[in-house]
C-alpha positions as YAML, in Angstrom:
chain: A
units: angstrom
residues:
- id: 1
  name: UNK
  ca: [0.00, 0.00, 0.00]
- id: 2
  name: UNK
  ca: [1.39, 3.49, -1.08]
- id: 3
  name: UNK
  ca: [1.78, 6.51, 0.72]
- id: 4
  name: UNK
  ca: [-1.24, 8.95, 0.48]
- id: 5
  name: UNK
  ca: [-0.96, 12.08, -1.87]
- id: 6
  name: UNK
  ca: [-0.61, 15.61, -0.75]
- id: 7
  name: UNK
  ca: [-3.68, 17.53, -0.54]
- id: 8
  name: UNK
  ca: [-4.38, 21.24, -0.72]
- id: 9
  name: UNK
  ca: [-5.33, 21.03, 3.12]
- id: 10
  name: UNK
  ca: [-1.73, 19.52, 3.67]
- id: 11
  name: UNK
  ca: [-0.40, 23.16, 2.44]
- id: 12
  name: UNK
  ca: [-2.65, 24.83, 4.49]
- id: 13
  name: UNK
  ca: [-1.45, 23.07, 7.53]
- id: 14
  name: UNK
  ca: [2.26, 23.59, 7.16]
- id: 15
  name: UNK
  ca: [3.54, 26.96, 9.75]
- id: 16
  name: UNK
  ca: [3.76, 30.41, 8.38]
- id: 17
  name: UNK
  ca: [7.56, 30.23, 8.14]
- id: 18
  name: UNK
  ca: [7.74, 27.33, 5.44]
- id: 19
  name: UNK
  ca: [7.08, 27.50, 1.62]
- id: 20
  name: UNK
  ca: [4.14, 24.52, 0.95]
- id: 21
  name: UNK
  ca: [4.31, 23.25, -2.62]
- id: 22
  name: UNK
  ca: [3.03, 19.81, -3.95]
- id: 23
  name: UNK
  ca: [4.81, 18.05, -6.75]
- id: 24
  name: UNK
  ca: [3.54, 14.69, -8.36]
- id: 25
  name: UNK
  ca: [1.57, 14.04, -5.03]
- id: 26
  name: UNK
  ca: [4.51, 14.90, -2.22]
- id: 27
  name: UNK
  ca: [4.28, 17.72, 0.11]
- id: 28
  name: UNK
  ca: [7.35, 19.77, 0.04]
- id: 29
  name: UNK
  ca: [7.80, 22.64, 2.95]
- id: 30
  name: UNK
  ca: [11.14, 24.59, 2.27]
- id: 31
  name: UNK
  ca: [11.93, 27.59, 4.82]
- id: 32
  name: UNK
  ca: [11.28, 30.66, 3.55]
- id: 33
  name: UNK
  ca: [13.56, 32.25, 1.48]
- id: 34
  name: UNK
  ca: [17.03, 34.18, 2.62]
- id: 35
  name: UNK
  ca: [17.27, 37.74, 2.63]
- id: 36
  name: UNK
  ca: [20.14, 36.74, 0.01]
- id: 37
  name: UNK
  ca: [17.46, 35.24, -2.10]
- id: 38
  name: UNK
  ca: [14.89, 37.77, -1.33]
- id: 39
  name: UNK
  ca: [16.74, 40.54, -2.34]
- id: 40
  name: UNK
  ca: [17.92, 39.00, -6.01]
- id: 41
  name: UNK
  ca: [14.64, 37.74, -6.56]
- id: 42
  name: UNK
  ca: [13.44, 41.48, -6.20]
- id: 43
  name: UNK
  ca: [15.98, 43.48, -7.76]
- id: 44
  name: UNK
  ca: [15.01, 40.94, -10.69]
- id: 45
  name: UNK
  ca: [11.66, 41.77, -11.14]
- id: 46
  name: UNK
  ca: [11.91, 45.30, -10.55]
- id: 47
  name: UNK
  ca: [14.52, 45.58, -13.84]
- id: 48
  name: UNK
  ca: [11.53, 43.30, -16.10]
- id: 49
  name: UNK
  ca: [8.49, 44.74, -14.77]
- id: 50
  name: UNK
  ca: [10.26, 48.42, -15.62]
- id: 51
  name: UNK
  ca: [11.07, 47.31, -19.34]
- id: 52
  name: UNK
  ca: [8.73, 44.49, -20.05]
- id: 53
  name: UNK
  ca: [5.71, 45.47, -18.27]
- id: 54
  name: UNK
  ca: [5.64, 48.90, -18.15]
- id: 55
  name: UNK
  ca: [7.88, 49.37, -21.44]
- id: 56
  name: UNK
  ca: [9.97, 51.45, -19.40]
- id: 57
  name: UNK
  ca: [13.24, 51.18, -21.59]
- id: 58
  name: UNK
  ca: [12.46, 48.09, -22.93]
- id: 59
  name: UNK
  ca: [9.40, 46.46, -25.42]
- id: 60
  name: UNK
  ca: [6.35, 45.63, -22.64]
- id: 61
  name: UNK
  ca: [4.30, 42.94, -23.19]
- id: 62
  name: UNK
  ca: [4.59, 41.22, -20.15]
- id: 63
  name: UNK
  ca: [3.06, 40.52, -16.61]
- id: 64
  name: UNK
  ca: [5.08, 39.96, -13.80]
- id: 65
  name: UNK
  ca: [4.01, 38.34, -10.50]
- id: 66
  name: UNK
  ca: [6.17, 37.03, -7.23]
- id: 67
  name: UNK
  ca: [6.12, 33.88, -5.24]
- id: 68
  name: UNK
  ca: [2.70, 33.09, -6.92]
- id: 69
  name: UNK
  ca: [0.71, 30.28, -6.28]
- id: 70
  name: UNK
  ca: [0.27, 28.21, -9.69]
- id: 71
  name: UNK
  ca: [-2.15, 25.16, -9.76]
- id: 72
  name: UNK
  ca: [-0.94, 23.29, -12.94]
- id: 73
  name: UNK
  ca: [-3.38, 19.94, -12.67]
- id: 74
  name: UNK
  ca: [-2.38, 18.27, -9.65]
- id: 75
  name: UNK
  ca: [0.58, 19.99, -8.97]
- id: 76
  name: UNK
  ca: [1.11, 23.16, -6.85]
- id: 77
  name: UNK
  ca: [4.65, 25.06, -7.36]
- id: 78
  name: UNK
  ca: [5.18, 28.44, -6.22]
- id: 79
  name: UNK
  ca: [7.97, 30.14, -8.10]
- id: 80
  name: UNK
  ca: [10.58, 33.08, -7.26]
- id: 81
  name: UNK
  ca: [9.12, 35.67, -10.45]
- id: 82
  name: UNK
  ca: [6.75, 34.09, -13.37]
- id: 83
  name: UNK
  ca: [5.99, 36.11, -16.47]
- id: 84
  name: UNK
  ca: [3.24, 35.85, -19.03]
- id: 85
  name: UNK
  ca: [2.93, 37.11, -22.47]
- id: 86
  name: UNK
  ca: [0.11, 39.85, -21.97]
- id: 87
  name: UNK
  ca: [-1.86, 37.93, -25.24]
- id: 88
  name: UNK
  ca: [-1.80, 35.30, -22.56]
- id: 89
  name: UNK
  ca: [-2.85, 37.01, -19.00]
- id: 90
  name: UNK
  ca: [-3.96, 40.66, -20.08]
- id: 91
  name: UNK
  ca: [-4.37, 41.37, -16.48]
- id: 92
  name: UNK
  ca: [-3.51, 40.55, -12.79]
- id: 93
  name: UNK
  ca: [-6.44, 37.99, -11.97]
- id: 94
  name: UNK
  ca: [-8.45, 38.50, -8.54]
- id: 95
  name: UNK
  ca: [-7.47, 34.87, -7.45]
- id: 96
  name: UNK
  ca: [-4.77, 33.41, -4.67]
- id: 97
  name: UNK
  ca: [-3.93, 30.89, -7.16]
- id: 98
  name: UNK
  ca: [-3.62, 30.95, -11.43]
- id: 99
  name: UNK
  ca: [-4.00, 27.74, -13.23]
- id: 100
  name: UNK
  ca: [-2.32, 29.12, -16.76]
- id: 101
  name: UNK
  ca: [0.99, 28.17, -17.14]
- id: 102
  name: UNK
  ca: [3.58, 30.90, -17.22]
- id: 103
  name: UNK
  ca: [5.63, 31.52, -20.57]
- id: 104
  name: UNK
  ca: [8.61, 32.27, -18.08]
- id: 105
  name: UNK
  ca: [9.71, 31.01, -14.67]
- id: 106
  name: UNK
  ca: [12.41, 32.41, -12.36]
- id: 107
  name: UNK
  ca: [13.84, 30.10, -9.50]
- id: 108
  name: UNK
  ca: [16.35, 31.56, -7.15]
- id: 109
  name: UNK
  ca: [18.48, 28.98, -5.96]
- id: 110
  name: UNK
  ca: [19.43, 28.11, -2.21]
- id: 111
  name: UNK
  ca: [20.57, 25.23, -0.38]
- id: 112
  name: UNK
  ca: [17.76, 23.78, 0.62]
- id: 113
  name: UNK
  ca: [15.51, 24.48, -2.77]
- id: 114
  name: UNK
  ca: [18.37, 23.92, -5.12]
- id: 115
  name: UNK
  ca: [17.53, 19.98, -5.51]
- id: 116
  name: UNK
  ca: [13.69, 21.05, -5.78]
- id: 117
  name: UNK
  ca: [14.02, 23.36, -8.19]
- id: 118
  name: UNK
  ca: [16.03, 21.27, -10.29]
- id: 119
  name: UNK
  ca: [14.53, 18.15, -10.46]
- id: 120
  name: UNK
  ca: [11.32, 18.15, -9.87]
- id: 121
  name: UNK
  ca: [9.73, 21.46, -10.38]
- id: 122
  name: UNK
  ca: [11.40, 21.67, -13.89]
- id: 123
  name: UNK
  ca: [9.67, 19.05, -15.91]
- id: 124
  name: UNK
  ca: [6.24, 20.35, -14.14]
- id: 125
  name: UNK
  ca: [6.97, 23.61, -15.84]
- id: 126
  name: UNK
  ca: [8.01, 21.30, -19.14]
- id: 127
  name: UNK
  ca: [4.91, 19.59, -19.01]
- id: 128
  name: UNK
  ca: [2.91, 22.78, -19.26]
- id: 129
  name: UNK
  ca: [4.64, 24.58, -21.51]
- id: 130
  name: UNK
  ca: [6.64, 26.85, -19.87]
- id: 131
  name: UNK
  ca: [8.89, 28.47, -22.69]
- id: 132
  name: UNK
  ca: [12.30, 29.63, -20.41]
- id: 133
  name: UNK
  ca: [13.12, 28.88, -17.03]
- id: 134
  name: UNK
  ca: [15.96, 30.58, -15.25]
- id: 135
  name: UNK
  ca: [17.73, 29.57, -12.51]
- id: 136
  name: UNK
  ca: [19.53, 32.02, -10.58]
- id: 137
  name: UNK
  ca: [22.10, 31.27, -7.90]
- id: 138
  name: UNK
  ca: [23.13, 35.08, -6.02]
- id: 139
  name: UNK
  ca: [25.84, 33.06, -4.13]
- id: 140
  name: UNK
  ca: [27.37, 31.61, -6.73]
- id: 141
  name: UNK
  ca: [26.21, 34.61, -8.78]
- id: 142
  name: UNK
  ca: [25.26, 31.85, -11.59]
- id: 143
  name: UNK
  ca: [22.44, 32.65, -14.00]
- id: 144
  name: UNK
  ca: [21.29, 29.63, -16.04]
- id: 145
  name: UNK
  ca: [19.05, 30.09, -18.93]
- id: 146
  name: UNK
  ca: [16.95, 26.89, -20.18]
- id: 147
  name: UNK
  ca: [14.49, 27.19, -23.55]
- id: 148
  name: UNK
  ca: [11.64, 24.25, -24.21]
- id: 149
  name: UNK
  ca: [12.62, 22.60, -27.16]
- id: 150
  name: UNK
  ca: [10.66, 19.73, -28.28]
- id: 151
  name: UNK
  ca: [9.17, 19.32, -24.28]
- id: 152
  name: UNK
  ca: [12.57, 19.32, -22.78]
- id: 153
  name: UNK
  ca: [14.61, 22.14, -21.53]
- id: 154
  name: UNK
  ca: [17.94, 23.03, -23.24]
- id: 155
  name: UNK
  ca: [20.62, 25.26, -21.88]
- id: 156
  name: UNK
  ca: [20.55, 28.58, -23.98]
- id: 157
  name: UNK
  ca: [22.93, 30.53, -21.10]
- id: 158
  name: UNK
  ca: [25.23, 29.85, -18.09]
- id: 159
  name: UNK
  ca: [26.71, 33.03, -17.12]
- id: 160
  name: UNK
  ca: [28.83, 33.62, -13.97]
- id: 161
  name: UNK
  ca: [30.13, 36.64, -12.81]
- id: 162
  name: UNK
  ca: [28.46, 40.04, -12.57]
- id: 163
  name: UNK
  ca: [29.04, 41.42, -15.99]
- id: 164
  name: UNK
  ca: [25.75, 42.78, -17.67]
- id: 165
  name: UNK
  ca: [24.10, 40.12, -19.96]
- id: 166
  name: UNK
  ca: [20.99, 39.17, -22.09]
- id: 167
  name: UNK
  ca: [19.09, 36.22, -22.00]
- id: 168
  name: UNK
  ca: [15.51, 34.79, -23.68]
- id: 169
  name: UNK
  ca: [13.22, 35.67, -23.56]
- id: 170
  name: UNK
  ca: [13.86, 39.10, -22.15]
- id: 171
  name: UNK
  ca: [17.68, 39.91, -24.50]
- id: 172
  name: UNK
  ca: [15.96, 43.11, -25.78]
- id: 173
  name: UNK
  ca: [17.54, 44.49, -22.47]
- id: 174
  name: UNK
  ca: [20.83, 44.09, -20.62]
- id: 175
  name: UNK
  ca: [20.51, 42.78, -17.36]
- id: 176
  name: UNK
  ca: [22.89, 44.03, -14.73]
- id: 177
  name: UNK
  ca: [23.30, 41.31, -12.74]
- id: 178
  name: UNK
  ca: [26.36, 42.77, -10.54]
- id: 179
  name: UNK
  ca: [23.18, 45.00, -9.47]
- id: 180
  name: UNK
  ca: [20.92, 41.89, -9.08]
- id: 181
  name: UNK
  ca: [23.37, 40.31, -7.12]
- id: 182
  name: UNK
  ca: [24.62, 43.12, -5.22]
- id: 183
  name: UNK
  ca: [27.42, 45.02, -5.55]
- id: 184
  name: UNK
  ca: [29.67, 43.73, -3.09]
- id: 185
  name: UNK
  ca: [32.08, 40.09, -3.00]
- id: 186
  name: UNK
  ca: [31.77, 37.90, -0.50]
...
């Protein structure tokens, strides 16, 4: 006899301090995030949402949203950022949770999510489409940059080091990362 699945009620349950997420029926609870992680994942998303959402120095066309709550079938992930194309999502939806898969996916990596993130949250976001994944590590200062080709990801970018770079699907603007990071070595 197998071991129950994960429910919703299961997330509910976990303590205010953990991350819940349910992937292919196991409840994982990951502390919440360093300030570290924090602080890259929001430096991020303030440089896109300036020049992809707002078209502030860059094209628009995008909608931004942190540490969201997606429902893709049976699974529940919450990423660092997710984007959608605003053909997609036109506008923020009044819900805790959103059910359409994001075209892009941003996973800050840390010690104890690093595993997660890798392995099994990435083929849930192949599975439902999602176009680029990054995976950004502020204490290695590592970006990787994955594309969906034919279902599976392929590496499009590794880039270590703060030195300004552009990656899908947002190259239409340079990315300082030595900003993203932060600016000093440790």
């Amino acid at each position: 006899m197998g071991k129950k699945p994960a429910t919703y009620a299961d997330l509910e349950a976990l303590p205010e301090h953990v991350v819940g997420e349910i992937i292919e029926g196991e409840l994982y609870a990951s502390p919440r995030p360093t300030a570290r992680h924090a602080s890259a994942a929001i430096r991020l998303s303030s440089k896109l949402v300036g020049a992809f959402e707002w078209g502030s120095g860059g094209p628009g066309g995008w909608l931004f949203l942190g540490e969201q709550e997606l429902h893709l079938h049976q699974d529940v992930l919450v990423p660092d950022v997710a984007g959608w194309r605003l053909e997609r999502m036109p506008d923020v939806p009044d819900t805790v949770a959103i059910s359409l898969a994001p075209d892009w996916v941003c996973e800050v990596l840390s010690p104890s999510t690093r595993k997660l993130d890798r392995e099994a949250k990435m083929p849930v976001y192949a599975r439902e489409g999602v176009r680029h994944v990054w995976l950004m590590d502020p204490r290695t200062r590592t970006l990787e940059v994955f594309g969906l080709r034919d279902g599976r990801y392929e590496a499009l970018l590794t880039h270590v080091g703060s030195a300004p770079v552009r990656a899908e699907p947002f190259d239409a603007v340079e990315l300082d990362l030595a900003l993203i990071w932060g600016r000093t070595e440790s």
